[in-house]
GROMACS .gro file of N, CA and C in nm:
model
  516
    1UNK      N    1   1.623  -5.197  -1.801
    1UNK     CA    2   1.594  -5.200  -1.943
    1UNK      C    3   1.513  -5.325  -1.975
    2UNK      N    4   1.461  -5.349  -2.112
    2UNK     CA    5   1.362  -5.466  -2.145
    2UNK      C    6   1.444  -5.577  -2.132
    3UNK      N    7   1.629  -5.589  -2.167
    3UNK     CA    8   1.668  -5.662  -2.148
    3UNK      C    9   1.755  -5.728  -2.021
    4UNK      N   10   1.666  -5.658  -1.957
    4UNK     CA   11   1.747  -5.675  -1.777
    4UNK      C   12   1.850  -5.589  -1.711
    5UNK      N   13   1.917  -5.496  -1.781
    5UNK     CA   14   2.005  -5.444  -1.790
    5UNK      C   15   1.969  -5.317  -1.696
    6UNK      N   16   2.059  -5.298  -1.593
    6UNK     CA   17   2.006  -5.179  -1.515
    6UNK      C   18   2.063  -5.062  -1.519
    7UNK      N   19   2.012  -4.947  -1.548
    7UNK     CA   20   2.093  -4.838  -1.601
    7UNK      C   21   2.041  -4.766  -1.507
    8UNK      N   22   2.154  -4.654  -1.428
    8UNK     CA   23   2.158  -4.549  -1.338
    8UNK      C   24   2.203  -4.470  -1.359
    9UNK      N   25   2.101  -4.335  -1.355
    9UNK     CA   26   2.176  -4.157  -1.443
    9UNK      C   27   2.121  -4.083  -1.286
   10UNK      N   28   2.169  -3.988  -1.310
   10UNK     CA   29   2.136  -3.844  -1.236
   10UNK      C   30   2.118  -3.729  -1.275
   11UNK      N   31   1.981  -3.676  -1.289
   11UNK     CA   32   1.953  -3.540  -1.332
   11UNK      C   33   1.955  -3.454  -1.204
   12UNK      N   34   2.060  -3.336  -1.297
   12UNK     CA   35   2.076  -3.214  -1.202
   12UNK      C   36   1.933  -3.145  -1.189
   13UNK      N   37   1.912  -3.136  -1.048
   13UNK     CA   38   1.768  -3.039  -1.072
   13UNK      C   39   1.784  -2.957  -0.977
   14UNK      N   40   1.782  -2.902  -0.931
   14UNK     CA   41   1.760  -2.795  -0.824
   14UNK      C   42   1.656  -2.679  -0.833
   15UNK      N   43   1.558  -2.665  -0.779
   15UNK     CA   44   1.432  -2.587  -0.750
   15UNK      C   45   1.412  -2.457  -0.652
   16UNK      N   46   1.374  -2.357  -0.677
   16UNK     CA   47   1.290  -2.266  -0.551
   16UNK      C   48   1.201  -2.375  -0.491
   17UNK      N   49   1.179  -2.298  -0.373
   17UNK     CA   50   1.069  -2.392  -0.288
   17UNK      C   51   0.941  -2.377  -0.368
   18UNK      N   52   0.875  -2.254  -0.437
   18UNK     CA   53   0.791  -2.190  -0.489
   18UNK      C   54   0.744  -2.298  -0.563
   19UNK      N   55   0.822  -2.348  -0.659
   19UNK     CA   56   0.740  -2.449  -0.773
   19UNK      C   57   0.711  -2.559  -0.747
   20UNK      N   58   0.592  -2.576  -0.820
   20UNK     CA   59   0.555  -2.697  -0.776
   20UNK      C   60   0.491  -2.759  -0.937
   21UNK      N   61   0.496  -2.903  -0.988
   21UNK     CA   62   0.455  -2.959  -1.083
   21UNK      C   63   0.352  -2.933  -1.180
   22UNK      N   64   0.358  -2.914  -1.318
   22UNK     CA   65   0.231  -2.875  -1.355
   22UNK      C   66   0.093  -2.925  -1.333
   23UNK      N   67   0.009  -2.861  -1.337
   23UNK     CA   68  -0.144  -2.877  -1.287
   23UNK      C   69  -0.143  -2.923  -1.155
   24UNK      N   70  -0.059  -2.876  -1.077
   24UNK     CA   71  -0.088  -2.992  -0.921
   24UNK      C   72  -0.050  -2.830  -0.823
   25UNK      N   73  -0.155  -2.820  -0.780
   25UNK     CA   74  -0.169  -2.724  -0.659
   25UNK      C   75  -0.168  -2.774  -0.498
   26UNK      N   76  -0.077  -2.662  -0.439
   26UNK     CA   77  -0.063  -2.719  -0.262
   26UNK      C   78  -0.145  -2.574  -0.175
   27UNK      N   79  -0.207  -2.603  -0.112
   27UNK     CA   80  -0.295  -2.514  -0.043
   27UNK      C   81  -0.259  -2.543   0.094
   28UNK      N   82  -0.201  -2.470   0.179
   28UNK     CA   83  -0.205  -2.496   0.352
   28UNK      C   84  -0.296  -2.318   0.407
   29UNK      N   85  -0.366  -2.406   0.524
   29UNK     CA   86  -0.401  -2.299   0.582
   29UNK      C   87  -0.412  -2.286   0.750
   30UNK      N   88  -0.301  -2.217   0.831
   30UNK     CA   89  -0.347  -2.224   0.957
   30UNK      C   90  -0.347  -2.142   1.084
   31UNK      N   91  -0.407  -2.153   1.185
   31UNK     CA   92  -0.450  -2.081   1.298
   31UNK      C   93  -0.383  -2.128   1.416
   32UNK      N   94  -0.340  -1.980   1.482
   32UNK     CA   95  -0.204  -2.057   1.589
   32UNK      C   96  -0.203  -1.926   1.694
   33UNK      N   97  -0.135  -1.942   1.778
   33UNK     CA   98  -0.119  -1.851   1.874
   33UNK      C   99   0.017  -1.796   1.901
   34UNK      N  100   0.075  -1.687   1.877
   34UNK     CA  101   0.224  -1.649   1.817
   34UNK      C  102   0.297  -1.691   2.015
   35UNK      N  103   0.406  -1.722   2.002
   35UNK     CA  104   0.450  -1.790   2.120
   35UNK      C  105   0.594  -1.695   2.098
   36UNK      N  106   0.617  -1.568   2.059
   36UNK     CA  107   0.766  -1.514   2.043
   36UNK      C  108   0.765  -1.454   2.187
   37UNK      N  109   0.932  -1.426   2.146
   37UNK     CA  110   1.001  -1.377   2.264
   37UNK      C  111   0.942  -1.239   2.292
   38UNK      N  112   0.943  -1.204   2.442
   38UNK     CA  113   0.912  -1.089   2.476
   38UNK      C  114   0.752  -1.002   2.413
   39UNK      N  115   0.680  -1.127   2.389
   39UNK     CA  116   0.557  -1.076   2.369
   39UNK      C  117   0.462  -1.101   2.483
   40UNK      N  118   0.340  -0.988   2.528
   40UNK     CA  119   0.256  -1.050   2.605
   40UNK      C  120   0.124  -1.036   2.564
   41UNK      N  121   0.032  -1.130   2.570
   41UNK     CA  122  -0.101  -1.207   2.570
   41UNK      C  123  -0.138  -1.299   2.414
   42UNK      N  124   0.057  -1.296   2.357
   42UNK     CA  125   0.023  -1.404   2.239
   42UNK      C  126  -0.099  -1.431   2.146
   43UNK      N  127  -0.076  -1.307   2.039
   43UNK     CA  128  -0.212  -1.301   1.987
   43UNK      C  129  -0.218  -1.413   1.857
   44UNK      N  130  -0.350  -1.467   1.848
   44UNK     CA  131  -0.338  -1.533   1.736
   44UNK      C  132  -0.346  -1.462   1.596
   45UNK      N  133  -0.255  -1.537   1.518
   45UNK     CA  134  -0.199  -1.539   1.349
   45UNK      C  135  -0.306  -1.665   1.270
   46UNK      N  136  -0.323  -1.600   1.189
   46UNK     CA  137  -0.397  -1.678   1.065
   46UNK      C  138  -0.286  -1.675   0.933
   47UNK      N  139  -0.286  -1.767   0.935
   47UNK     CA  140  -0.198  -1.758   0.735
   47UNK      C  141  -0.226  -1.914   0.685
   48UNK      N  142  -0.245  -1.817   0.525
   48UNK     CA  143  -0.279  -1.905   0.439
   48UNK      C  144  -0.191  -1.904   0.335
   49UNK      N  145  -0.165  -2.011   0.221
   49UNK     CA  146  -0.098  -2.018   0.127
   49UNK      C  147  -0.159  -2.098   0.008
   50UNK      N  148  -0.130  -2.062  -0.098
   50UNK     CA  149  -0.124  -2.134  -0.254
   50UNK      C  150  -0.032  -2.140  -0.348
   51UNK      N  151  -0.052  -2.211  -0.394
   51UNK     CA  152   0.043  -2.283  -0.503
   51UNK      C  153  -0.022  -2.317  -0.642
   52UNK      N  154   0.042  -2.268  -0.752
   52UNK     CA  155   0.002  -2.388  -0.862
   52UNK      C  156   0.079  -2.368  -0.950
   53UNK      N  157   0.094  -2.474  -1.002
   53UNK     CA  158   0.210  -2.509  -1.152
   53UNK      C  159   0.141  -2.505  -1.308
   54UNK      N  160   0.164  -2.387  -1.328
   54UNK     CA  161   0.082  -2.372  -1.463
   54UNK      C  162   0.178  -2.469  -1.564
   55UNK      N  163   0.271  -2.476  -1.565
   55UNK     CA  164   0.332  -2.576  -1.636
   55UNK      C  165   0.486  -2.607  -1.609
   56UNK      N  166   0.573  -2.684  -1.683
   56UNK     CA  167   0.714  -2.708  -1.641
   56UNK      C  168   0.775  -2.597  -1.602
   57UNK      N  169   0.758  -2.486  -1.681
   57UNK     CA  170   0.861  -2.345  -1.623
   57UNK      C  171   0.780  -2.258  -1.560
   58UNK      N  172   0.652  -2.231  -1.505
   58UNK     CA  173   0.563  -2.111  -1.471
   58UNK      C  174   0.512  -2.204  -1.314
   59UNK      N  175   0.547  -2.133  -1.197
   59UNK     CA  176   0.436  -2.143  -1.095
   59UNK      C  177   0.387  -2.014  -1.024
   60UNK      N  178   0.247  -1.985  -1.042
   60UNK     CA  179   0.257  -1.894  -0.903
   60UNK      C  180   0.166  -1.899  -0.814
   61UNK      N  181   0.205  -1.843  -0.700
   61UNK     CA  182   0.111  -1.868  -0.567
   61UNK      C  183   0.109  -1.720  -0.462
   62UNK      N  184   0.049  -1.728  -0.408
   62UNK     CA  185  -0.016  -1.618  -0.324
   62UNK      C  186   0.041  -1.682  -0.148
   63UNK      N  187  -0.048  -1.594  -0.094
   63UNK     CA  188  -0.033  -1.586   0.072
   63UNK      C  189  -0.095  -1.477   0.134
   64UNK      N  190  -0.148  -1.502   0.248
   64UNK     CA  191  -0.188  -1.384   0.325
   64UNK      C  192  -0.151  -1.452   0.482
   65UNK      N  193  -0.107  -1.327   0.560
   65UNK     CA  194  -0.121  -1.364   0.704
   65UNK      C  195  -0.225  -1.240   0.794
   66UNK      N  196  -0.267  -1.286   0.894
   66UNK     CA  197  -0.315  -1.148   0.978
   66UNK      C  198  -0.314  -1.224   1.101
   67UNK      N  199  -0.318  -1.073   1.156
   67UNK     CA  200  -0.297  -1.072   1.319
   67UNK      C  201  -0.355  -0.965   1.375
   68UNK      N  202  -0.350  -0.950   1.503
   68UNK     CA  203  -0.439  -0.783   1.551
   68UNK      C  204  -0.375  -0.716   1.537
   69UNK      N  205  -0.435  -0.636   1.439
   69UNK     CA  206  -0.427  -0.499   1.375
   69UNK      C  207  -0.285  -0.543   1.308
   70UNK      N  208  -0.292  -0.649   1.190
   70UNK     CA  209  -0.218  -0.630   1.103
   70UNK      C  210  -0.273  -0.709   0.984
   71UNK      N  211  -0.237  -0.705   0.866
   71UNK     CA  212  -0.254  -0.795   0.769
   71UNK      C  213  -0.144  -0.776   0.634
   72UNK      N  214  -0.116  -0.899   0.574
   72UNK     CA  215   0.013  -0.882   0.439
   72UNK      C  216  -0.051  -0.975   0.346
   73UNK      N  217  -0.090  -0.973   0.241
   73UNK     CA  218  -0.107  -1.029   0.119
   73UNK      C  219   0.045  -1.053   0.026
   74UNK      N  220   0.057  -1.167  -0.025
   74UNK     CA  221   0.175  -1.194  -0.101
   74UNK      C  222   0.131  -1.231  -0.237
   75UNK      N  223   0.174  -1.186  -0.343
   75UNK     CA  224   0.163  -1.228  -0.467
   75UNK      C  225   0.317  -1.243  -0.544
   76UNK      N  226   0.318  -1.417  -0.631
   76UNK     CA  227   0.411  -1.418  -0.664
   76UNK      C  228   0.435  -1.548  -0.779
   77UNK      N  229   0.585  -1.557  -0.854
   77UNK     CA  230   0.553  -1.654  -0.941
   77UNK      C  231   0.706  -1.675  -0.935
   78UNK      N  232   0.677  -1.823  -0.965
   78UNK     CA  233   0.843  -1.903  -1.003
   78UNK      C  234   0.885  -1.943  -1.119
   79UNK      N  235   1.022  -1.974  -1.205
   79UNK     CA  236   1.017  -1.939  -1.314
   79UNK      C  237   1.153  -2.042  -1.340
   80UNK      N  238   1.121  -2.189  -1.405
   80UNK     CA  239   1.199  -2.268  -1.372
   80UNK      C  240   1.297  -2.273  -1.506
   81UNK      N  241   1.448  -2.261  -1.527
   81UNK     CA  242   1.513  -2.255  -1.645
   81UNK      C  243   1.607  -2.346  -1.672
   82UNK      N  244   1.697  -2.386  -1.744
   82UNK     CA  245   1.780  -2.506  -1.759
   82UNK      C  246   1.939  -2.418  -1.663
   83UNK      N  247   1.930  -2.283  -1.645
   83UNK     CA  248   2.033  -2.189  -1.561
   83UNK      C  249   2.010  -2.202  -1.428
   84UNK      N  250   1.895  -2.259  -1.376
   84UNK     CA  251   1.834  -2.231  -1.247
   84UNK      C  252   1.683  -2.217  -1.218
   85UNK      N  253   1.642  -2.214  -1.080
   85UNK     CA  254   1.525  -2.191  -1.078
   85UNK      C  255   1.479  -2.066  -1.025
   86UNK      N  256   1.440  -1.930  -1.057
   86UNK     CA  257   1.402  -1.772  -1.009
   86UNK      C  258   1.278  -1.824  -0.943
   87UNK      N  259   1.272  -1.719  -0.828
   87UNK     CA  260   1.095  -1.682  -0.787
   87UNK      C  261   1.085  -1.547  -0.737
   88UNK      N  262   1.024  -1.483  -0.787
   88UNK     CA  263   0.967  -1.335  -0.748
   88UNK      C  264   0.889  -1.301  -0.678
   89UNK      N  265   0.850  -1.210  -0.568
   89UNK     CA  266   0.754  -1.212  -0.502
   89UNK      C  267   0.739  -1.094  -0.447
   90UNK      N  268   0.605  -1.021  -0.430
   90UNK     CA  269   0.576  -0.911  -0.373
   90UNK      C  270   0.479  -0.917  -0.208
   91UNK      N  271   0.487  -0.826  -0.158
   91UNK     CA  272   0.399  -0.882  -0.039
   91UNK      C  273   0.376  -0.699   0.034
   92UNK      N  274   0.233  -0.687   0.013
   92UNK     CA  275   0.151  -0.552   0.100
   92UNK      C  276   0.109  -0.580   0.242
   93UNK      N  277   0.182  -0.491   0.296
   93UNK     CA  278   0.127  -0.518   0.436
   93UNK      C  279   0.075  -0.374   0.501
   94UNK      N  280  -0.013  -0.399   0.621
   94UNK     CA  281  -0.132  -0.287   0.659
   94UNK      C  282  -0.111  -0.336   0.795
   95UNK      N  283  -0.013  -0.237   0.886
   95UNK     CA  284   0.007  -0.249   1.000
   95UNK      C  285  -0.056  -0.078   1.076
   96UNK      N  286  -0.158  -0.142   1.158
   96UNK     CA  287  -0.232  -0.044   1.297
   96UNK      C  288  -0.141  -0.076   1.419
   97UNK      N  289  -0.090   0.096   1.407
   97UNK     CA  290  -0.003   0.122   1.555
   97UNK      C  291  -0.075   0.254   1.591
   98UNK      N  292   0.020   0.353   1.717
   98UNK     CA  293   0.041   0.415   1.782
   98UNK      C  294   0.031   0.555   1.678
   99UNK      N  295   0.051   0.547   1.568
   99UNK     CA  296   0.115   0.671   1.449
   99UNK      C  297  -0.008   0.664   1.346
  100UNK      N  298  -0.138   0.569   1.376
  100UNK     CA  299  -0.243   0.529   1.230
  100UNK      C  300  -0.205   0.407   1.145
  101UNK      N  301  -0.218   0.386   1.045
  101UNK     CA  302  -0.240   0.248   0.935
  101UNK      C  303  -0.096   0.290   0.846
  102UNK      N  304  -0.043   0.227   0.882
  102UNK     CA  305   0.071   0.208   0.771
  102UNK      C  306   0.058   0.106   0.701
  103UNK      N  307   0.077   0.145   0.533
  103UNK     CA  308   0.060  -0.011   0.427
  103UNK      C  309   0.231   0.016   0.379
  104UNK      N  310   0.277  -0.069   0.292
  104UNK     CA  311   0.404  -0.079   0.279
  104UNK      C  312   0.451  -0.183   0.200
  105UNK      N  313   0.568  -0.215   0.116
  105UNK     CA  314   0.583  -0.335   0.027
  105UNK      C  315   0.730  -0.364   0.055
  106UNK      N  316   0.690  -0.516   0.029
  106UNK     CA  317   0.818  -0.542   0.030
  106UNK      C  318   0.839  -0.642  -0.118
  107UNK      N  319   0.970  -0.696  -0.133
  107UNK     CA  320   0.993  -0.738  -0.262
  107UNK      C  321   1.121  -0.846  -0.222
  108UNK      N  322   1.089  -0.958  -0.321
  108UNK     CA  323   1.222  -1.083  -0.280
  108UNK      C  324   1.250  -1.192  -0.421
  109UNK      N  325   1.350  -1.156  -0.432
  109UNK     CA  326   1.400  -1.259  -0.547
  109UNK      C  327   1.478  -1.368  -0.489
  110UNK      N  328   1.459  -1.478  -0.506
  110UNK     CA  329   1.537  -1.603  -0.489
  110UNK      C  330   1.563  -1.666  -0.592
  111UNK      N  331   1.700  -1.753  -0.598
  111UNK     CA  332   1.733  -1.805  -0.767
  111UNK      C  333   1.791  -1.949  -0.588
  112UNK      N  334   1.796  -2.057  -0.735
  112UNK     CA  335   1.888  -2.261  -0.665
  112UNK      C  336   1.921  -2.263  -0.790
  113UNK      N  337   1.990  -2.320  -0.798
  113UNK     CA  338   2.079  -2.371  -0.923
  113UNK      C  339   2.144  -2.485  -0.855
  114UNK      N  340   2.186  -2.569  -0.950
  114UNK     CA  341   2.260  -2.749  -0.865
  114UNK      C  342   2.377  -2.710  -0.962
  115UNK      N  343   2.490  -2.775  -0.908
  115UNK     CA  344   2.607  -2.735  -1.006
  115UNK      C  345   2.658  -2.961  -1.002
  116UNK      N  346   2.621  -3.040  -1.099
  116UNK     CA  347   2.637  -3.164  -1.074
  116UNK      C  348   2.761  -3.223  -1.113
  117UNK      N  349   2.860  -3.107  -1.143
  117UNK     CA  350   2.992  -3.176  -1.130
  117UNK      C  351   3.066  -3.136  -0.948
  118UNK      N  352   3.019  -3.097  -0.920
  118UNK     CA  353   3.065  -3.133  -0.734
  118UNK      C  354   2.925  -3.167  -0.616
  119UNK      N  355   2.833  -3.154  -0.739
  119UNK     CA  356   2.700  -3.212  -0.648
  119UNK      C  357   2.676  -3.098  -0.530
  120UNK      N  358   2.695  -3.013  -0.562
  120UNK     CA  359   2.617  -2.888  -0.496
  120UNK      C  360   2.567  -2.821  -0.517
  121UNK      N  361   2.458  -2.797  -0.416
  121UNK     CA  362   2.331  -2.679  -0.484
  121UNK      C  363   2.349  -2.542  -0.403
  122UNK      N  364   2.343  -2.445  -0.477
  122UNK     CA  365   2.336  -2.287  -0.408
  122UNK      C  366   2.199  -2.203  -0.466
  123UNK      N  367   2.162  -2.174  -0.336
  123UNK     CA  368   2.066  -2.025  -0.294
  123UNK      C  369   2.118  -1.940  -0.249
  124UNK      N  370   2.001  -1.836  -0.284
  124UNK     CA  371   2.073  -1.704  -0.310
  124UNK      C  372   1.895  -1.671  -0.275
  125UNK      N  373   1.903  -1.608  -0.174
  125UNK     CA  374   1.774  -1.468  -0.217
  125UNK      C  375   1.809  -1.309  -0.147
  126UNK      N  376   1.706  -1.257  -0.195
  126UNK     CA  377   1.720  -1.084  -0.166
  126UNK      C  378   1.604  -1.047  -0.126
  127UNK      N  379   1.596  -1.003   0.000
  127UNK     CA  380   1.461  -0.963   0.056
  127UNK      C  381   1.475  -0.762   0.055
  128UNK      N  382   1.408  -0.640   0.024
  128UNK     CA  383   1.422  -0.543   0.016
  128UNK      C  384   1.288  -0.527   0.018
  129UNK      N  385   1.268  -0.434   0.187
  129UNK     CA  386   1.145  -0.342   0.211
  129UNK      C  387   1.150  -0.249   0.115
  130UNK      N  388   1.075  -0.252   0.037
  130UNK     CA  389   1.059  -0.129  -0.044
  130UNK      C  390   1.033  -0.032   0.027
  131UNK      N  391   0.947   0.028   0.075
  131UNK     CA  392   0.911   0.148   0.186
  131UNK      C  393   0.918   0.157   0.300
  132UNK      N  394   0.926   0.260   0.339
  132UNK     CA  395   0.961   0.262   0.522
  132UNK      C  396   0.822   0.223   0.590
  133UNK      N  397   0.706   0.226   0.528
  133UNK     CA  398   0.571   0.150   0.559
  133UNK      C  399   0.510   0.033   0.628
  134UNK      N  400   0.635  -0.076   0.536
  134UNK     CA  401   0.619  -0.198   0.566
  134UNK      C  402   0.629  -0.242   0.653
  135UNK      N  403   0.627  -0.377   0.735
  135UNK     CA  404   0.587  -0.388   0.878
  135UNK      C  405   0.599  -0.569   0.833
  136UNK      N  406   0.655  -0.630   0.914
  136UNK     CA  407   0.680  -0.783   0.890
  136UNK      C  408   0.606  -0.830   0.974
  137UNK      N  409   0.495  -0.929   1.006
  137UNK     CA  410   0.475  -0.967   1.122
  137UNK      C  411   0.550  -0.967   1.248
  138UNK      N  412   0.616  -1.047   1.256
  138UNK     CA  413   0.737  -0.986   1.338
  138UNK      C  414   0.798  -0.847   1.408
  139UNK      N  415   0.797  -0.783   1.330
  139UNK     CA  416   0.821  -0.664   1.355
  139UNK      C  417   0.702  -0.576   1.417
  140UNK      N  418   0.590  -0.641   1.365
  140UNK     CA  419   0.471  -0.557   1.440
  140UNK      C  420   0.454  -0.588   1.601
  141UNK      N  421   0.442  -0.728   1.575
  141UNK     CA  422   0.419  -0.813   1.749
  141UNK      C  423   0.525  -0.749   1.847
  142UNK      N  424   0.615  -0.745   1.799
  142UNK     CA  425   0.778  -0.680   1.849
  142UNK      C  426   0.713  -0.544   1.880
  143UNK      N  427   0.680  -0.508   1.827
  143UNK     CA  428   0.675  -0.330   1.808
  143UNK      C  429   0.586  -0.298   1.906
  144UNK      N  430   0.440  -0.347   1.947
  144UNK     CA  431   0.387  -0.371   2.004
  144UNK      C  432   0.405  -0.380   2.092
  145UNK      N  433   0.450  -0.480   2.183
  145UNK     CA  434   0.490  -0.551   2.295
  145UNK      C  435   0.589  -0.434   2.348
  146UNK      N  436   0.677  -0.356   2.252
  146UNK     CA  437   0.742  -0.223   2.341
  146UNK      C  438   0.665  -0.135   2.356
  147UNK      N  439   0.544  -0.064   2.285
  147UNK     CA  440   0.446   0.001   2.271
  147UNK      C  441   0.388   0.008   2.413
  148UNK      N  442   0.349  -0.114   2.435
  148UNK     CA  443   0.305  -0.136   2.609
  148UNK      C  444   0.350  -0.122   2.691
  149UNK      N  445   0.459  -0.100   2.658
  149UNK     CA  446   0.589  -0.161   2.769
  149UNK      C  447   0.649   0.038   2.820
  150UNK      N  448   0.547   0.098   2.738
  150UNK     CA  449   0.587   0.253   2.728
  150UNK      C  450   0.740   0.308   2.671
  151UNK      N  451   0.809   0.221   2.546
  151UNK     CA  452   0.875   0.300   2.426
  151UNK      C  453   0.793   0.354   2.349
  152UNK      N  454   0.895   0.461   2.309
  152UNK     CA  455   0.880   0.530   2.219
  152UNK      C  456   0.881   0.434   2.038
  153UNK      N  457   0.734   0.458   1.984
  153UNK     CA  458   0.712   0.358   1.887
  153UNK      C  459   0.817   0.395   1.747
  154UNK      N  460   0.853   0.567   1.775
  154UNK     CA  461   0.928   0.580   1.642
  154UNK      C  462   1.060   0.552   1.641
  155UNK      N  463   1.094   0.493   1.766
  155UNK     CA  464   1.254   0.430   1.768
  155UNK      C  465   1.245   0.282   1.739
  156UNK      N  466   1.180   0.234   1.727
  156UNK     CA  467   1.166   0.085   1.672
  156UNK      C  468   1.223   0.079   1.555
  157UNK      N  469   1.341  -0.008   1.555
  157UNK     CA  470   1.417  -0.006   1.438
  157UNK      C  471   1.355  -0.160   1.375
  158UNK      N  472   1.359  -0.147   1.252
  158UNK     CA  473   1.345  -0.245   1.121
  158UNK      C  474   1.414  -0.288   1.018
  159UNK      N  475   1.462  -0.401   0.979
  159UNK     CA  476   1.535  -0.433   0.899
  159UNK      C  477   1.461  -0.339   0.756
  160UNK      N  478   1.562  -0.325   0.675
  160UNK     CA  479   1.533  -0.282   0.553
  160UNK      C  480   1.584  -0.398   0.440
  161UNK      N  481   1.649  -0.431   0.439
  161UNK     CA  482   1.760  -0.576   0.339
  161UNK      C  483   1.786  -0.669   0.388
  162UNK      N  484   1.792  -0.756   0.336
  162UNK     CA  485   1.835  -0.874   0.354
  162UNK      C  486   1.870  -1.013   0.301
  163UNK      N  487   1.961  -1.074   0.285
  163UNK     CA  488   2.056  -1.161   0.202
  163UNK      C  489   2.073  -1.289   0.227
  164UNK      N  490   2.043  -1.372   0.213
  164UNK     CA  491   2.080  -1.518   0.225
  164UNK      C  492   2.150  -1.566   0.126
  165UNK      N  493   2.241  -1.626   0.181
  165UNK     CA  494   2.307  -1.765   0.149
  165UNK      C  495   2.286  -1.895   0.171
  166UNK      N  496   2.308  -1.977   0.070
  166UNK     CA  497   2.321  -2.112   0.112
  166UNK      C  498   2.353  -2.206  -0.021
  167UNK      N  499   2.438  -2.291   0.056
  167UNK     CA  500   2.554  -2.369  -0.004
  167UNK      C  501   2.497  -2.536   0.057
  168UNK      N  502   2.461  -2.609   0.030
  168UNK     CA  503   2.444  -2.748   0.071
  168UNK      C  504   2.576  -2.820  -0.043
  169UNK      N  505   2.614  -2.919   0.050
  169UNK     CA  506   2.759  -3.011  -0.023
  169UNK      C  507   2.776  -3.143   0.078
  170UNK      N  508   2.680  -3.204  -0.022
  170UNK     CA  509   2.671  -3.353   0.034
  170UNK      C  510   2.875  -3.420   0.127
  171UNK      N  511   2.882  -3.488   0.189
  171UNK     CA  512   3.033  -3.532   0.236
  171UNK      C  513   3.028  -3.656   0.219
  172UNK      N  514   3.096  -3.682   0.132
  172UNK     CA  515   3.128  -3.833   0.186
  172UNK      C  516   3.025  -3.963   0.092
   0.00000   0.00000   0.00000
């Protein structure tokens, strides 16, 4: 304070990863060679990302990844409240197999909230393939790699849902 006096508060905040400050945008973009299990000749992945903070409560940002014979565009926005922080997000993907071009969507809500009378923060998201279409990176390279391997491509099983938790609680 002006009169020397040192004063110490703590604001509860807890965030999606999604937002980011108003007017201040984060852009990453990069090129790599996928190194997963049980794949062979490790094809390279491109992905890019954006960000921007239209103001204290509004961010949204995009994404795209591709790979051979795949590609997913993401569109999405975060939505910061004094209850928590939401982010919504959609993502089209256009996976070339064995069967022709499958496109497909998927959809994911995540909420953080800080609770600052025990100083813990909880996430929560919901990932749901909307269509049997969709195709995760992952799941393609995977799919693939049995493809060669001479399976049968329509037994390739795929997640459809999926749920996270998480609880962080500082000790001590």
């Amino acid at each position: 304070e002006a009169d020397g006096r040192q004063e110490v508060f703590i604001v509860p905040y807890a965030s999606v990863r999604q937002l980011v400050r108003p007017d201040n945008a984060r852009f990453s973009i990069a090129l790599g060679q996928w190194q997963g299990f049980g794949t062979e000749g490790n094809p390279l992945v491109l992905q890019a990302t954006g960000q921007r903070g239209f103001n204290n409560l509004v961010t949204g940002y995009t994404g795209f990844q591709a790979s051979d014979d795949y590609a997913a565009v993401l569109l999405g926005t975060g939505l910061n409240t004094r209850f928590g922080a939401f982010a919504f997000d959609g993502t089209q993907s256009f996976a070339q197999n064995g069967l022709g071009t499958e496109a497909g969507q998927s959809w994911r809500l995540s909420y953080s909230h800080f609770l600052p009378s025990t100083d813990t923060t909880v996430m929560v998201a919901a990932h749901r393939h909307a269509t049997r279409d969709f195709w995760s990176l992952d799941d393609q390279i995977a799919q693939r790699a049995q493809w060669r391997e001479g399976m049968e491509e329509l037994r390739f099983a795929r997640a459809r849902n999926q749920f996270e938790l998480q609880l962080n609680q500082p000790l001590g």
